Tab-separated table of C-alpha atoms in Angstrom:
chain	number	residue	atom	x	y	z
A	208	MET	CA	-12.651	-13.964	-12.219
A	209	ASP	CA	-11.986	-10.594	-10.902
A	210	GLY	CA	-9.009	-11.881	-9.078
A	211	GLU	CA	-7.373	-13.343	-12.117
A	212	ASP	CA	-7.967	-10.073	-13.996
A	213	PHE	CA	-6.419	-8.237	-11.106
A	214	ASP	CA	-3.178	-10.304	-10.883
A	215	PRO	CA	-1.630	-9.628	-14.118
A	216	THR	CA	-2.148	-5.841	-13.764
A	217	LEU	CA	-0.718	-5.894	-10.328
A	218	LEU	CA	2.321	-7.667	-11.585
A	219	LYS	CA	2.799	-5.050	-14.324
A	220	LYS	CA	2.567	-2.332	-11.885
A	221	LYS	CA	5.090	-4.064	-9.512
A	222	LYS	CA	7.372	-4.299	-12.388
A	223	LYS	CA	6.962	-0.668	-13.232
A	224	LYS	CA	7.381	0.260	-9.623
A	225	LYS	CA	10.515	-1.815	-9.408
A	226	THR	CA	12.197	-0.036	-12.220
A	227	PHE	CA	11.090	3.291	-10.801
A	228	ASP	CA	12.456	2.279	-7.420
A	229	LEU	CA	15.803	1.823	-8.872
A	230	ASP	CA	15.681	5.394	-10.191
A	231	ALA	CA	14.539	6.691	-6.915
A	232	ALA	CA	17.220	4.811	-5.107
A	233	LEU	CA	19.815	6.329	-7.433
A	234	GLY	CA	18.360	9.745	-6.886
A	235	LEU	CA	18.421	9.254	-3.155
A	236	ASP	CA	21.981	8.194	-3.409
A	237	ASP	CA	23.018	11.629	-4.688
A	238	GLY	CA	20.893	13.420	-2.139
A	239	SER	CA	22.233	11.529	0.874
A	240	LYS	CA	25.761	11.772	-0.430
A	241	LYS	CA	25.493	15.424	-0.359
A	242	GLU	CA	23.933	15.485	2.977
A	243	GLU	CA	26.239	13.145	4.654
A	244	THR	CA	30.025	12.740	4.460
A	245	LYS	CA	31.299	12.558	1.082
A	246	GLU	CA	33.131	9.397	1.929
A	247	VAL	CA	30.008	7.462	2.566
A	248	ALA	CA	30.074	4.597	-0.102
A	249	ASN	CA	27.141	4.038	-2.468
A	250	GLU	CA	26.417	0.890	-0.739
A	251	ASP	CA	25.701	2.705	2.599
A	252	ALA	CA	22.950	4.737	0.969
A	253	THR	CA	21.485	1.765	-0.746
A	254	ALA	CA	21.553	-0.099	2.413
A	255	ALA	CA	19.731	2.714	4.167
A	256	ASN	CA	17.239	2.726	1.334
A	257	GLU	CA	16.727	-0.932	1.832
A	258	ILE	CA	16.119	-0.492	5.520
A	259	ASP	CA	13.511	2.061	4.654
A	260	ASP	CA	11.866	-0.273	2.359
A	261	ASN	CA	12.060	-3.139	4.962
A	262	LEU	CA	10.495	-0.977	7.519
A	263	ASP	CA	7.631	-0.109	5.281
A	264	LEU	CA	7.060	-3.727	4.452
A	265	GLU	CA	7.153	-4.782	7.852
A	266	SER	CA	4.462	-2.367	9.004
A	267	PHE	CA	2.562	-3.511	6.106
A	268	GLY	CA	3.013	-7.196	6.935
A	269	LYS	CA	1.912	-6.548	10.578
A	270	LYS	CA	-1.409	-5.103	9.801
A	271	LYS	CA	-4.191	-7.629	10.093
A	272	LYS	CA	-7.190	-5.951	8.691
A	273	LYS	CA	-7.918	-5.710	4.990
A	274	LYS	CA	-8.857	-2.167	4.894
A	275	LYS	CA	-5.840	-1.154	6.631
A	276	LYS	CA	-3.708	-3.189	4.195
A	277	ALA	CA	-5.060	-1.183	1.355
A	278	ILE	CA	-4.320	2.036	3.160
A	279	ASN	CA	-0.781	0.842	3.888
A	280	LEU	CA	-0.150	-0.042	0.280
A	281	ASP	CA	-1.093	3.526	-0.576
A	282	ASP	CA	1.328	4.590	2.115
A	283	LEU	CA	4.053	2.505	0.554
A	284	GLU	CA	3.449	4.106	-2.747
A	285	GLY	CA	3.327	7.454	-1.211
A	286	ALA	CA	6.563	6.833	0.507
A	287	LEU	CA	8.349	6.536	-2.793
A	288	PRO	CA	9.748	9.825	-3.481
A	289	LYS	CA	8.600	12.088	-6.375
A	290	VAL	CA	6.270	9.743	-8.193
A	291	GLU	CA	5.439	10.940	-11.653
A	292	GLY	CA	1.867	11.656	-12.523
A	293	GLU	CA	1.250	8.790	-14.844
A	294	GLU	CA	2.666	6.323	-12.495
A	295	THR	CA	0.772	7.614	-9.490
A	296	GLN	CA	-2.396	7.220	-11.379
A	297	GLY	CA	-1.633	3.670	-12.328
A	298	GLU	CA	-0.746	2.876	-8.718
A	299	GLU	CA	-3.968	4.501	-7.564
A	300	LYS	CA	-5.733	2.322	-9.878
A	301	THR	CA	-4.270	-0.784	-8.418
A	302	GLY	CA	-5.277	0.425	-5.133
A	303	GLU	CA	-8.771	0.985	-6.255
A	304	SER	CA	-8.932	-2.371	-8.005
A	305	MET	CA	-7.790	-3.845	-4.734
A	306	ASP	CA	-10.498	-2.041	-2.851
A	307	ALA	CA	-12.992	-3.311	-5.329
A	308	ASP	CA	-11.661	-6.776	-4.933
A	309	GLU	CA	-12.146	-6.604	-1.231
A	310	GLY	CA	-15.440	-5.302	-1.601
A	311	ALA	CA	-16.397	-8.274	-3.635
A	312	ASP	CA	-14.907	-10.500	-0.910
A	313	VAL	CA	-17.048	-8.830	1.672
A	314	ASP	CA	-20.164	-9.179	-0.430
A	315	ALA	CA	-19.586	-12.754	-0.987
A	316	PRO	CA	-19.087	-14.418	2.274
A	317	ALA	CA	-18.475	-17.844	0.565
A	318	ALA	CA	-15.167	-16.669	-0.890
A	319	ASP	CA	-12.743	-19.452	-1.755
A	320	TYR	CA	-9.830	-17.686	-0.178
A	321	THR	CA	-9.218	-16.914	3.343
A	322	TYR	CA	-7.395	-13.811	4.318
A	323	ASP	CA	-4.216	-15.626	5.271
A	324	GLU	CA	-4.181	-17.316	1.908
A	325	LEU	CA	-4.521	-14.049	0.097
A	326	LEU	CA	-1.797	-12.516	2.242
A	327	LYS	CA	0.513	-15.330	1.487
A	328	ARG	CA	-0.229	-15.114	-2.229
A	329	ILE	CA	0.374	-11.399	-2.404
A	330	PHE	CA	3.682	-11.738	-0.520
A	331	SER	CA	4.838	-14.548	-2.772
A	332	ILE	CA	3.958	-12.523	-5.803
A	333	ILE	CA	5.835	-9.529	-4.332
A	334	LEU	CA	8.867	-11.796	-3.653
A	335	ASP	CA	8.761	-13.236	-7.015
A	336	LYS	CA	8.820	-9.974	-8.775
A	337	ASN	CA	11.350	-8.275	-6.555
A	338	PRO	CA	13.907	-10.811	-5.556
A	339	GLU	CA	16.185	-8.142	-4.002
A	340	MET	CA	13.546	-7.414	-1.453
A	341	ALA	CA	13.302	-10.994	-0.404
A	342	ALA	CA	16.761	-11.170	1.216
A	343	GLY	CA	16.490	-7.993	3.176
A	344	ARG	CA	12.936	-8.379	4.386
A	345	LYS	CA	13.525	-10.535	7.447
A	346	PRO	CA	16.290	-8.855	9.288
A	347	LYS	CA	15.554	-5.254	10.184
A	348	PHE	CA	19.063	-4.169	9.618
A	349	VAL	CA	21.037	-4.965	6.558
A	350	MET	CA	24.613	-5.037	7.818
A	351	ARG	CA	27.759	-6.474	6.437
A	352	PRO	CA	29.140	-9.126	8.633
A	353	PRO	CA	32.143	-8.352	10.886
A	354	GLN	CA	35.407	-9.292	9.363
A	355	VAL	CA	37.300	-10.929	12.314
A	356	LEU	CA	40.772	-12.327	11.660
A	357	ARG	CA	43.280	-13.868	14.193
A	358	VAL	CA	46.413	-11.717	14.530
A	359	GLY	CA	49.120	-14.149	15.812
A	360	THR	CA	47.762	-16.424	18.379
A	361	LYS	CA	46.566	-14.232	21.176
A	362	LYS	CA	44.969	-11.278	19.466
A	363	THR	CA	42.052	-10.766	17.134
A	364	SER	CA	41.614	-8.084	14.600
A	365	PHE	CA	38.191	-6.542	13.732
A	366	ALA	CA	38.973	-5.119	10.270
A	367	ASN	CA	35.728	-3.372	9.310
A	368	PHE	CA	35.073	-1.900	12.821
A	369	LEU	CA	34.889	1.666	11.644
A	370	ASP	CA	32.637	0.818	8.707
A	371	ILE	CA	30.171	-0.934	11.144
A	372	ALA	CA	30.324	1.885	13.566
A	373	ARG	CA	29.389	4.207	10.718
A	374	THR	CA	26.537	2.238	9.345
A	375	LEU	CA	25.064	2.178	12.804
A	376	HIS	CA	25.561	6.028	13.176
A	377	ARG	CA	27.475	5.578	16.446
A	378	LEU	CA	30.660	6.906	17.650
A	379	PRO	CA	33.344	4.365	17.157
A	380	LYS	CA	34.604	5.034	20.685
A	381	HIS	CA	31.194	4.118	22.123
A	382	LEU	CA	31.049	0.911	20.205
A	383	LEU	CA	34.657	0.188	21.179
A	384	ASP	CA	33.863	0.757	24.820
A	385	PHE	CA	30.930	-1.600	24.719
A	386	LEU	CA	32.796	-4.337	22.821
A	387	LEU	CA	35.788	-4.319	25.153
A	388	ALA	CA	33.525	-4.145	28.341
A	389	GLU	CA	31.389	-7.003	27.018
A	390	LEU	CA	34.213	-9.196	26.045
A	391	GLY	CA	36.035	-8.412	29.143
A	392	THR	CA	39.336	-7.753	27.385
A	393	SER	CA	41.447	-4.797	26.217
A	394	GLY	CA	42.104	-3.557	22.770
A	395	SER	CA	42.836	-0.601	20.612
A	396	LEU	CA	42.585	0.792	17.206
A	397	ASP	CA	45.756	0.276	15.091
A	398	GLY	CA	47.253	2.292	12.279
A	399	ASN	CA	44.857	0.846	9.567
A	400	GLN	CA	41.951	1.806	11.754
A	401	GLN	CA	41.111	-1.672	12.641
A	402	LEU	CA	40.363	-2.864	16.198
A	403	ILE	CA	42.821	-5.139	17.790
A	404	ILE	CA	41.329	-7.120	20.542
A	405	LYS	CA	43.223	-9.195	23.105
A	406	GLY	CA	42.041	-12.820	23.152
A	407	ARG	CA	40.713	-15.204	20.538
A	408	PHE	CA	37.381	-14.492	19.230
A	409	GLN	CA	35.243	-16.069	16.324
A	410	PRO	CA	33.274	-13.919	13.979
A	411	LYS	CA	30.100	-15.373	15.356
A	412	GLN	CA	30.961	-14.341	18.927
A	413	ILE	CA	31.651	-10.685	17.701
A	414	GLU	CA	28.452	-10.809	15.797
A	415	ASN	CA	26.570	-11.714	18.968
A	416	VAL	CA	27.972	-8.919	20.855
A	417	LEU	CA	27.211	-6.515	17.948
A	418	ARG	CA	23.612	-7.799	17.944
A	419	ARG	CA	23.303	-7.007	21.620
A	420	TYR	CA	24.757	-3.454	21.020
A	421	ILE	CA	22.240	-2.820	18.219
A	422	LYS	CA	19.410	-4.071	20.392
A	423	GLU	CA	20.468	-1.839	23.322
A	424	TYR	CA	21.968	1.183	21.808
A	425	VAL	CA	20.708	1.452	18.267
A	426	THR	CA	17.169	0.242	17.704
A	427	CYS	CA	14.484	2.372	19.470
A	428	HIS	CA	13.079	0.619	22.383
A	429	THR	CA	9.590	1.794	21.643
A	430	CYS	CA	9.156	1.178	17.870
A	431	ARG	CA	12.341	-0.678	17.077
A	432	SER	CA	13.287	1.619	14.304
A	433	PRO	CA	16.978	1.936	13.830
A	434	GLU	CA	16.937	5.588	13.023
A	435	THR	CA	17.991	6.895	16.346
A	436	ILE	CA	20.496	9.400	17.787
A	437	LEU	CA	22.490	8.616	20.881
A	438	GLN	CA	22.901	11.882	22.948
A	439	LYS	CA	24.675	12.393	26.149
A	440	ASP	CA	22.885	14.610	28.679
A	441	THR	CA	24.422	15.276	32.011
A	442	ARG	CA	26.507	11.986	32.076
A	443	ILE	CA	23.531	9.858	30.940
A	444	PHE	CA	23.148	8.555	27.530
A	445	PHE	CA	19.717	9.079	25.857
A	446	LEU	CA	18.417	7.338	22.806
A	447	GLN	CA	16.254	9.593	20.650
A	448	CYS	CA	14.208	8.035	17.987
A	449	GLU	CA	13.869	9.803	14.654
A	450	SER	CA	10.831	8.168	13.528
A	451	CYS	CA	8.516	7.932	16.591
A	452	GLY	CA	10.062	10.659	18.529
A	453	SER	CA	10.440	8.656	21.919
A	454	ARG	CA	13.469	9.410	24.106
A	455	CYS	CA	14.681	7.008	26.652
A	456	SER	CA	17.791	6.642	28.704
A	457	VAL	CA	20.076	3.655	28.049
A	458	ALA	CA	22.392	1.937	30.432
A	459	SER	CA	25.920	3.230	30.695
A	460	ILE	CA	28.670	0.961	29.655
A	461	LYS	CA	30.406	-0.646	32.640
A	462	SER	CA	32.940	-3.316	32.469
A	463	GLY	CA	32.192	-4.333	36.028
A	464	PHE	CA	34.382	-6.670	38.032
A	465	GLN	CA	37.319	-7.942	36.131
A	466	ALA	CA	39.209	-10.923	37.562
A	467	VAL	CA	42.890	-11.182	37.480
A	468	THR	CA	43.865	-13.346	34.531
A	469	GLY	CA	47.344	-12.167	33.717
A	470	LYS	CA	50.320	-12.954	35.609
A	471	ARG	CA	50.265	-11.824	39.171
A	472	ALA	CA	53.899	-11.398	39.432
A	473	ALA	CA	53.903	-8.902	36.558
A	474	ILE	CA	51.074	-6.907	38.119
A	475	ARG	CA	52.922	-6.802	41.383
A	476	ALA	CA	56.009	-5.721	39.796
A	477	LYS	CA	54.229	-2.893	37.868
A	478	THR	CA	52.546	-1.539	41.087
A	479	THR	CA	55.687	-1.508	43.239
B	37	MET	CA	-21.384	2.179	52.551
B	38	SER	CA	-18.015	3.475	53.533
B	39	ILE	CA	-16.694	6.670	52.010
B	40	GLN	CA	-13.749	5.633	49.744
B	41	ASN	CA	-11.758	8.677	50.339
B	42	LEU	CA	-11.562	8.239	54.077
B	43	ASN	CA	-10.099	4.668	53.843
B	44	THR	CA	-6.632	4.582	54.856
B	45	PHE	CA	-4.321	3.450	52.156
B	46	ASP	CA	-0.645	2.620	52.486
B	47	PRO	CA	1.015	3.489	49.295
B	48	PHE	CA	4.145	1.455	50.229
B	49	ALA	CA	2.180	-1.755	51.159
B	50	ASP	CA	3.279	-3.522	48.130
B	51	ALA	CA	6.771	-2.229	48.305
B	52	ILE	CA	7.221	-3.691	51.730
B	53	LYS	CA	5.711	-6.965	50.709
B	54	GLY	CA	7.908	-7.123	47.609
B	55	ALA	CA	10.989	-6.770	49.604
B	56	ASP	CA	10.106	-9.681	51.884
B	57	ASP	CA	9.809	-12.400	49.442
B	58	ASP	CA	12.919	-11.804	47.257
B	59	VAL	CA	16.002	-10.414	48.764
B	60	GLN	CA	17.772	-10.107	45.449
B	61	ASP	CA	17.464	-6.734	43.854
B	62	GLY	CA	19.218	-5.282	40.973
B	63	LEU	CA	20.810	-7.310	38.179
B	64	VAL	CA	23.186	-10.110	38.542
B	65	HIS	CA	25.868	-9.720	35.972
B	66	ILE	CA	27.435	-12.930	34.599
B	67	ARG	CA	30.574	-12.421	32.703
B	68	ILE	CA	33.081	-14.512	31.056
B	69	GLN	CA	36.796	-13.757	30.766
B	70	GLN	CA	39.299	-15.448	28.572
B	71	ARG	CA	42.516	-16.822	30.102
B	72	ASN	CA	45.545	-18.305	28.525
B	73	GLY	CA	44.683	-20.866	25.953
B	74	ARG	CA	41.180	-21.970	25.645
B	75	LYS	CA	40.501	-21.515	29.446
B	76	THR	CA	37.806	-19.235	30.639
B	77	LEU	CA	36.643	-17.779	33.890
B	78	THR	CA	33.055	-17.022	34.827
B	79	THR	CA	32.274	-14.250	37.271
B	80	VAL	CA	28.995	-13.580	38.960
B	81	GLN	CA	28.611	-10.045	40.315
B	82	GLY	CA	25.669	-8.449	42.035
B	83	LEU	CA	24.232	-11.253	44.104
B	84	SER	CA	22.528	-9.917	47.196
B	85	ALA	CA	24.891	-9.382	50.294
B	86	GLU	CA	22.222	-11.280	52.215
B	87	TYR	CA	23.113	-14.513	50.538
B	88	ASP	CA	25.871	-16.550	51.965
B	89	LEU	CA	28.169	-16.520	49.021
B	90	LYS	CA	30.528	-19.164	50.543
B	91	LYS	CA	27.633	-21.532	50.672
B	92	ILE	CA	26.636	-20.732	47.187
B	93	VAL	CA	30.004	-21.265	45.824
B	94	ARG	CA	30.371	-24.565	47.632
B	95	SER	CA	27.330	-26.084	46.044
B	96	CYS	CA	28.106	-24.580	42.658
B	97	LYS	CA	31.539	-26.211	42.710
B	98	LYS	CA	29.879	-29.443	43.483
B	99	GLU	CA	27.143	-28.931	40.823
B	100	PHE	CA	29.366	-27.851	38.021
B	101	ALA	CA	32.330	-29.835	38.930
B	102	CYS	CA	34.659	-26.951	38.725
B	103	ASN	CA	36.679	-24.904	41.168
B	104	GLY	CA	35.501	-21.450	42.355
B	105	THR	CA	36.018	-18.803	44.911
B	106	VAL	CA	34.473	-15.730	46.525
B	107	ILE	CA	36.284	-12.562	45.982
B	108	GLU	CA	35.970	-9.452	48.058
B	109	HIS	CA	36.036	-6.267	45.942
B	110	PRO	CA	35.764	-2.859	47.366
B	111	GLU	CA	33.367	-1.469	44.726
B	112	TYR	CA	31.398	-4.523	43.665
B	113	GLY	CA	31.169	-6.282	46.989
B	114	GLU	CA	31.468	-10.193	46.999
B	115	VAL	CA	31.890	-11.560	43.527
B	116	LEU	CA	31.649	-15.272	42.655
B	117	GLN	CA	34.449	-16.624	40.403
B	118	LEU	CA	34.168	-20.028	38.774
B	119	GLN	CA	36.435	-21.728	36.508
B	120	GLY	CA	35.417	-22.419	32.980
B	121	ASP	CA	32.508	-21.302	31.067
B	122	GLN	CA	29.705	-21.788	33.538
B	123	ARG	CA	27.345	-19.129	32.227
B	124	GLU	CA	24.570	-21.515	31.183
B	125	ASN	CA	24.971	-23.570	34.301
B	126	ILE	CA	24.971	-20.757	36.757
B	127	CYS	CA	21.854	-19.156	35.049
B	128	GLN	CA	19.992	-22.367	35.273
B	129	TRP	CA	21.118	-23.001	38.847
B	130	LEU	CA	20.302	-19.522	40.112
B	131	THR	CA	16.759	-19.665	38.841
B	132	LYS	CA	16.264	-23.309	39.933
B	133	VAL	CA	17.387	-22.647	43.486
B	134	GLY	CA	15.367	-19.322	43.377
B	135	LEU	CA	18.234	-16.932	44.282
B	136	ALA	CA	17.350	-14.761	41.371
B	137	LYS	CA	14.701	-14.503	38.647
B	138	SER	CA	15.681	-15.118	35.088
B	139	ASP	CA	14.924	-11.433	34.243
B	140	GLN	CA	17.410	-10.286	36.907
B	141	LEU	CA	20.254	-12.246	35.254
B	142	LYS	CA	22.350	-10.446	32.724
B	143	VAL	CA	24.747	-12.429	30.815
B	144	HIS	CA	27.659	-10.672	29.200
B	145	GLY	CA	30.392	-11.779	26.886
B	146	PHE	CA	30.327	-13.465	23.548
């Protein structure tokens, strides 16, 4: 069968690509390091890389038509930076063989496989061969979980707050404002650059708020890509997307009505 | 056959009609605040001034078996304040009674 022939070659190519991917990732690491602040850890760069891969994969997964799928595969391969001559040829071959395969499918309407089955199969093959892709494919953002610890009984510390602000490419102050407004408490950064929030909070709760922040202020509202810039223009924040170029205003952070929860006597003593 | 261009057309017709059937405009912010211990407070801000907040709070108190009050705020108008974490309850209740649609509700907090 054509398909059986096609499978092993595909696997080989995938393997090749995988090794090559790593190289590219390393190369990218260096580049991004130079571009961005020198403090940015290796992990950050690789995380960004993963995001790229994920996004590509997602657009790939969403396509419904076969032809487009083939094109997208090519795109994927094209997206890999600086592919050497030999390998590009090999990849093109896989693309061609795929095309040929599809052609056969179209010619023979009584094919055994439906499109869905084939799609599932190719995804399972991809996952089998690149297990590191499997974990990061579902969430759009690969983020480290927030480290939230209790300080005493009434305060909560958010240890990797600055790290998270940096991975989101947002000013820590903006994130801090949002967190405090959303949680309805007060807080500040302490000497070790960790956020101390008044009140008891579980990591899960902080994670929820962070998720909402990402949805509102990080991902593009049009294409959901996380590569965005937050700009302030005459008192209004605008979210500018790097990948699709859309620009839209986002809601300003307001804490709104705050009920009196402290001791009223203490407040009265302060004001008078 | 009538000439289309000469037909009178009121561009604000739908706007006027829209204002009639729901008084609520703008978002209703539902927030939670921590008090001492594991106690919490739920505030509902932004309900339309046309509603009788006192009546709302009376039925909410009965429905959720909690205490509550209406607070007059110079900037935010009348704000509902309920004891305990009533975010789920108040969302369901507001939509059920028809005071606000579910897309007008904005739940804050963790």
